[in-house]
Amino acid sequence: MSASEARYRANPTDVSNARLAMRPRGEYDGIVLIFHGAGGPDRETDDLRAAVLAADRRCNVNRFVEVFDWREWLGGSDRAAFDAQAIGETIGKQLAMDEPSPRSLHVIGTSVGAFAADACVSSFVEYREGRPRCRVRLTLTDPFTSRGDLSEGWGRRNFGRSADFAEHIFTSDGIVPTTNEPLPHCYCLDVTRTVERKSFRPPFTGNIFKDLGTWVLLGHQWPMGYLARRFETAVNEAGEIVVPDHEELPRGKIRLVE
């Protein structure tokens, strides 16, 4: 156990009151959860939610899509990854306990929100053991992979292990530590040199300090921006959500996207 984990376990954040905005039941064709990074919901998370809903409409499916706002439980930088994991575990267990079980589950996390997304998937799979469940898809966009200690690399060793299909969308030239390397348990998309990135611009607020910070982190935001621009919903002949397969898209394989 790392020193950061020991400190957190000695004083964990109480996340027992964490809930989805509503409890989606069997009337939906599936669930899509989006976990934001340390800055909270932003233009990219909103754009992605809109893109998922639009893609679903084109395929005539109706999924519950929520950007889960976990800022209430978000501590400092040395606690954020652990807080995220606690939130993800809580939400994943709630989904696993619901009956009927979701028809499909796609969990997306960006930056430190990747810890929440991965934990949500792991918790859901664990608590559904021995009972029927849907195939689960995990998407991580430019995920932060360390918990307090930058050399620890917990995410690189573990992200994606529990998902039926895990994908990692990243840039290789970002300034945020631990985000530039492909994850071995995910199918990896390197979107560093995509055409759309050239026209990707941050929102302008008029606050010079906030806008400067957004410009600096633009490369870190681009993977989710990319996903929002290229998101597609796939269904089979029965109109059911299709989850990709690692036999076709292997874990650890890197695809350079242009």
CSV table of C-alpha atoms in Angstrom, one decimal:
chain,number,residue,atom,x,y,z
A,1,MET,CA,0.0,0.0,0.0
A,2,SER,CA,1.4,3.4,-1.0
A,3,ALA,CA,1.7,6.2,1.6
A,4,SER,CA,-1.0,8.2,-0.3
A,5,GLU,CA,-3.4,5.2,0.0
A,6,ALA,CA,-2.6,4.7,3.7
A,7,ARG,CA,-3.4,8.4,4.4
A,8,TYR,CA,-6.7,8.2,2.5
A,9,ARG,CA,-7.8,5.0,4.2
A,10,ALA,CA,-7.1,6.6,7.6
A,11,ASN,CA,-9.5,9.4,6.6
A,12,PRO,CA,-11.8,8.4,3.7
A,13,THR,CA,-14.4,10.6,2.2
A,14,ASP,CA,-18.0,9.7,3.0
A,15,VAL,CA,-19.7,9.1,-0.3
A,16,SER,CA,-22.7,7.2,1.1
A,17,ASN,CA,-25.1,9.9,-0.2
A,18,ALA,CA,-23.9,9.6,-3.8
A,19,ARG,CA,-26.8,8.9,-6.2
A,20,LEU,CA,-27.6,9.2,-9.8
A,21,ALA,CA,-30.0,12.0,-10.6
A,22,MET,CA,-32.6,9.3,-11.2
A,23,ARG,CA,-32.6,5.5,-11.0
A,24,PRO,CA,-32.9,4.3,-14.6
A,25,ARG,CA,-34.9,1.1,-14.8
A,26,GLY,CA,-35.8,-1.3,-17.6
A,27,GLU,CA,-37.6,1.2,-19.7
A,28,TYR,CA,-34.3,2.4,-21.1
A,29,ASP,CA,-32.2,0.6,-23.8
A,30,GLY,CA,-29.2,1.2,-21.7
A,31,ILE,CA,-27.2,3.6,-19.5
A,32,VAL,CA,-24.3,5.9,-20.4
A,33,LEU,CA,-22.5,7.5,-17.5
A,34,ILE,CA,-19.9,10.3,-18.0
A,35,PHE,CA,-17.5,11.1,-15.2
A,36,HIS,CA,-15.8,14.6,-15.5
A,37,GLY,CA,-12.3,15.5,-14.4
A,38,ALA,CA,-11.2,17.7,-11.5
A,39,GLY,CA,-12.5,20.9,-13.0
A,40,GLY,CA,-16.1,19.6,-13.1
A,41,PRO,CA,-18.6,19.3,-16.0
A,42,ASP,CA,-17.5,21.5,-18.9
A,43,ARG,CA,-18.2,22.1,-22.6
A,44,GLU,CA,-16.6,18.8,-23.6
A,45,THR,CA,-18.7,16.7,-21.2
A,46,ASP,CA,-21.8,18.5,-22.3
A,47,ASP,CA,-20.9,18.1,-26.0
A,48,LEU,CA,-20.3,14.4,-25.5
A,49,ARG,CA,-23.7,13.9,-23.8
A,50,ALA,CA,-25.4,15.7,-26.7
A,51,ALA,CA,-23.5,13.5,-29.2
A,52,VAL,CA,-24.5,10.3,-27.5
A,53,LEU,CA,-28.2,11.3,-27.4
A,54,ALA,CA,-28.0,12.4,-31.1
A,55,ALA,CA,-26.4,9.1,-32.1
A,56,ASP,CA,-28.9,7.1,-30.2
A,57,ARG,CA,-31.8,8.9,-31.9
A,58,ARG,CA,-30.3,8.1,-35.3
A,59,CYS,CA,-30.4,4.4,-34.3
A,60,ASN,CA,-33.8,4.6,-32.7
A,61,VAL,CA,-32.6,3.7,-29.2
A,62,ASN,CA,-33.3,5.4,-25.9
A,63,ARG,CA,-30.5,5.3,-23.3
A,64,PHE,CA,-30.3,7.1,-20.0
A,65,VAL,CA,-27.3,9.5,-20.4
A,66,GLU,CA,-25.9,11.4,-17.4
A,67,VAL,CA,-22.8,13.5,-16.7
A,68,PHE,CA,-22.3,12.6,-13.1
A,69,ASP,CA,-21.3,15.6,-11.1
A,70,TRP,CA,-19.0,14.4,-8.3
A,71,ARG,CA,-17.5,17.7,-7.2
A,72,GLU,CA,-19.3,17.5,-3.8
A,73,TRP,CA,-17.0,14.7,-2.8
A,74,LEU,CA,-13.8,15.9,-4.6
A,75,GLY,CA,-10.9,16.6,-2.3
A,76,GLY,CA,-7.4,18.0,-3.0
A,77,SER,CA,-5.1,16.7,-5.7
A,78,ASP,CA,-3.6,14.1,-3.3
A,79,ARG,CA,-7.2,12.7,-2.6
A,80,ALA,CA,-8.9,13.2,-5.9
A,81,ALA,CA,-8.2,9.7,-7.4
A,82,PHE,CA,-9.2,7.9,-4.2
A,83,ASP,CA,-12.4,10.1,-4.0
A,84,ALA,CA,-13.2,9.2,-7.6
A,85,GLN,CA,-12.7,5.5,-7.0
A,86,ALA,CA,-15.0,5.7,-4.0
A,87,ILE,CA,-17.7,7.4,-6.0
A,88,GLY,CA,-17.4,4.9,-8.9
A,89,GLU,CA,-17.6,2.0,-6.6
A,90,THR,CA,-20.8,3.4,-5.0
A,91,ILE,CA,-22.5,4.1,-8.2
A,92,GLY,CA,-21.5,0.7,-9.8
A,93,LYS,CA,-22.8,-1.2,-6.8
A,94,GLN,CA,-26.2,0.7,-7.0
A,95,LEU,CA,-26.5,-0.2,-10.7
A,96,ALA,CA,-25.6,-3.8,-9.9
A,97,MET,CA,-28.3,-4.1,-7.2
A,98,ASP,CA,-31.1,-2.7,-9.5
A,99,GLU,CA,-33.5,-5.1,-11.0
A,100,PRO,CA,-34.0,-5.4,-13.9
A,101,SER,CA,-30.3,-5.0,-14.7
A,102,PRO,CA,-29.4,-2.4,-17.3
A,103,ARG,CA,-29.7,-3.7,-20.9
A,104,SER,CA,-26.4,-2.1,-21.7
A,105,LEU,CA,-23.8,-0.1,-19.8
A,106,HIS,CA,-21.2,2.3,-21.2
A,107,VAL,CA,-19.1,4.3,-18.7
A,108,ILE,CA,-16.8,7.1,-19.8
A,109,GLY,CA,-14.3,9.0,-17.7
A,110,THR,CA,-11.8,11.8,-18.4
A,111,SER,CA,-8.7,12.8,-16.6
A,112,VAL,CA,-8.9,11.8,-12.9
A,113,GLY,CA,-12.6,10.9,-13.6
A,114,ALA,CA,-11.1,7.8,-15.2
A,115,PHE,CA,-10.7,6.4,-11.6
A,116,ALA,CA,-14.5,6.8,-11.1
A,117,ALA,CA,-15.3,5.3,-14.4
A,118,ASP,CA,-13.1,2.2,-14.0
A,119,ALA,CA,-14.2,1.7,-10.4
A,120,CYS,CA,-17.9,1.9,-11.5
A,121,VAL,CA,-17.4,-0.8,-14.1
A,122,SER,CA,-15.4,-3.0,-11.7
A,123,SER,CA,-18.0,-2.6,-9.0
A,124,PHE,CA,-20.9,-3.3,-11.3
A,125,VAL,CA,-19.2,-6.5,-12.6
A,126,GLU,CA,-18.3,-7.7,-9.1
A,127,TYR,CA,-21.7,-7.2,-7.6
A,128,ARG,CA,-23.5,-8.8,-10.6
A,129,GLU,CA,-21.4,-11.9,-10.3
A,130,GLY,CA,-23.6,-15.0,-10.4
A,131,ARG,CA,-26.5,-13.1,-12.0
A,132,PRO,CA,-27.2,-12.2,-15.6
A,133,ARG,CA,-25.7,-8.9,-16.8
A,134,CYS,CA,-25.1,-6.9,-19.9
A,135,ARG,CA,-21.7,-6.6,-21.6
A,136,VAL,CA,-19.9,-3.5,-20.2
A,137,ARG,CA,-18.0,-0.9,-22.2
A,138,LEU,CA,-15.4,1.4,-20.6
A,139,THR,CA,-14.0,4.5,-22.4
A,140,LEU,CA,-11.2,6.6,-20.9
A,141,THR,CA,-10.2,9.9,-22.4
A,142,ASP,CA,-6.7,11.2,-21.5
A,143,PRO,CA,-6.9,9.5,-18.1
A,144,PHE,CA,-4.7,10.5,-15.2
A,145,THR,CA,-3.3,7.2,-13.9
A,146,SER,CA,-1.6,7.9,-10.5
A,147,ARG,CA,-3.1,8.3,-7.1
A,148,GLY,CA,-1.2,11.0,-5.3
A,149,ASP,CA,2.3,9.6,-6.1
A,150,LEU,CA,3.1,10.2,-9.7
A,151,SER,CA,5.4,7.2,-9.9
A,152,GLU,CA,2.8,4.8,-8.5
A,153,GLY,CA,1.0,4.2,-11.9
A,154,TRP,CA,-2.0,2.4,-10.5
A,155,GLY,CA,-4.2,3.2,-13.5
A,156,ARG,CA,-1.7,1.9,-16.0
A,157,ARG,CA,-1.6,-1.5,-14.2
A,158,ASN,CA,-5.3,-1.8,-13.7
A,159,PHE,CA,-7.6,0.4,-15.9
A,160,GLY,CA,-9.8,-1.7,-18.1
A,161,ARG,CA,-9.3,-5.1,-16.5
A,162,SER,CA,-12.9,-5.6,-15.5
A,163,ALA,CA,-14.6,-4.2,-18.6
A,164,ASP,CA,-15.8,-6.5,-21.4
A,165,PHE,CA,-14.4,-3.9,-23.8
A,166,ALA,CA,-12.1,-1.1,-22.7
A,167,GLU,CA,-10.8,1.7,-24.9
A,168,HIS,CA,-8.3,4.5,-24.2
A,169,ILE,CA,-8.3,7.7,-26.2
A,170,PHE,CA,-5.2,9.8,-25.6
A,171,THR,CA,-2.7,12.4,-26.9
A,172,SER,CA,1.0,11.7,-26.7
A,173,ASP,CA,2.1,15.3,-26.4
A,174,GLY,CA,0.1,16.5,-23.4
A,175,ILE,CA,1.5,18.4,-20.4
A,176,VAL,CA,-0.5,16.6,-17.8
A,177,PRO,CA,1.6,13.9,-16.0
A,178,THR,CA,0.9,10.2,-16.5
A,179,THR,CA,-1.5,10.8,-19.5
A,180,ASN,CA,0.6,10.2,-22.5
A,181,GLU,CA,1.2,6.5,-22.5
A,182,PRO,CA,-1.2,3.8,-23.9
A,183,LEU,CA,-2.9,1.5,-21.4
A,184,PRO,CA,-2.1,-2.2,-21.7
A,185,HIS,CA,-5.6,-3.4,-20.8
A,186,CYS,CA,-7.4,-1.2,-23.3
A,187,TYR,CA,-7.7,-0.8,-27.1
A,188,CYS,CA,-5.9,2.5,-27.6
A,189,LEU,CA,-6.6,5.4,-30.0
A,190,ASP,CA,-3.8,8.0,-30.3
A,191,VAL,CA,-5.6,11.1,-31.5
A,192,THR,CA,-2.6,13.4,-31.3
A,193,ARG,CA,-2.6,14.2,-35.0
A,194,THR,CA,-6.2,14.1,-35.9
A,195,VAL,CA,-7.4,16.6,-38.5
A,196,GLU,CA,-10.1,18.1,-36.2
A,197,ARG,CA,-7.6,19.0,-33.5
A,198,LYS,CA,-6.3,21.8,-35.6
A,199,SER,CA,-9.6,23.7,-35.3
A,200,PHE,CA,-10.3,22.7,-31.7
A,201,ARG,CA,-10.5,25.9,-29.6
A,202,PRO,CA,-11.4,26.5,-25.9
A,203,PRO,CA,-14.5,28.4,-24.9
A,204,PHE,CA,-13.8,32.1,-24.4
A,205,THR,CA,-15.1,33.5,-21.0
A,206,GLY,CA,-13.4,36.9,-20.9
A,207,ASN,CA,-11.5,35.9,-17.7
A,208,ILE,CA,-7.9,36.1,-18.8
A,209,PHE,CA,-6.6,33.7,-16.1
A,210,LYS,CA,-9.3,31.1,-16.7
A,211,ASP,CA,-9.0,31.3,-20.5
A,212,LEU,CA,-5.2,31.0,-20.3
A,213,GLY,CA,-5.5,27.9,-18.1
A,214,THR,CA,-8.0,26.4,-20.6
A,215,TRP,CA,-5.6,27.1,-23.5
A,216,VAL,CA,-2.7,25.4,-21.6
A,217,LEU,CA,-4.8,22.2,-21.0
A,218,LEU,CA,-6.4,22.1,-24.5
A,219,GLY,CA,-4.4,19.0,-25.5
A,220,HIS,CA,-5.7,17.3,-22.3
A,221,GLN,CA,-9.3,18.1,-23.3
A,222,TRP,CA,-9.0,17.1,-26.9
A,223,PRO,CA,-9.5,13.3,-26.5
A,224,MET,CA,-13.0,13.9,-25.0
A,225,GLY,CA,-13.6,16.5,-27.7
A,226,TYR,CA,-12.6,13.9,-30.3
A,227,LEU,CA,-15.0,11.4,-28.8
A,228,ALA,CA,-17.9,13.9,-29.0
A,229,ARG,CA,-17.1,14.6,-32.6
A,230,ARG,CA,-16.9,11.0,-33.7
A,231,PHE,CA,-19.2,9.2,-31.3
A,232,GLU,CA,-21.4,6.5,-33.0
A,233,THR,CA,-24.0,4.2,-31.6
A,234,ALA,CA,-23.9,0.7,-33.0
A,235,VAL,CA,-26.9,-1.7,-32.9
A,236,ASN,CA,-27.6,-5.2,-34.3
A,237,GLU,CA,-30.5,-6.3,-36.4
A,238,ALA,CA,-32.7,-6.6,-33.3
A,239,GLY,CA,-32.0,-3.0,-32.4
A,240,GLU,CA,-29.8,-3.9,-29.4
A,241,ILE,CA,-26.7,-1.9,-28.4
A,242,VAL,CA,-23.5,-3.6,-29.7
A,243,VAL,CA,-20.3,-3.6,-27.6
A,244,PRO,CA,-17.0,-4.1,-29.5
A,245,ASP,CA,-15.0,-7.2,-28.9
A,246,HIS,CA,-11.3,-7.4,-27.9
A,247,GLU,CA,-10.9,-10.4,-30.2
A,248,GLU,CA,-11.3,-7.9,-33.1
A,249,LEU,CA,-9.8,-4.8,-31.3
A,250,PRO,CA,-7.1,-6.3,-28.9
A,251,ARG,CA,-6.1,-4.9,-25.6
A,252,GLY,CA,-2.8,-3.0,-25.8
A,253,LYS,CA,-3.1,-2.4,-29.6
A,254,ILE,CA,-2.5,1.2,-30.6
A,255,ARG,CA,-4.3,2.8,-33.5
A,256,LEU,CA,-3.0,6.2,-34.8
A,257,VAL,CA,-6.0,8.2,-35.8
A,258,GLU,CA,-5.7,11.0,-38.4
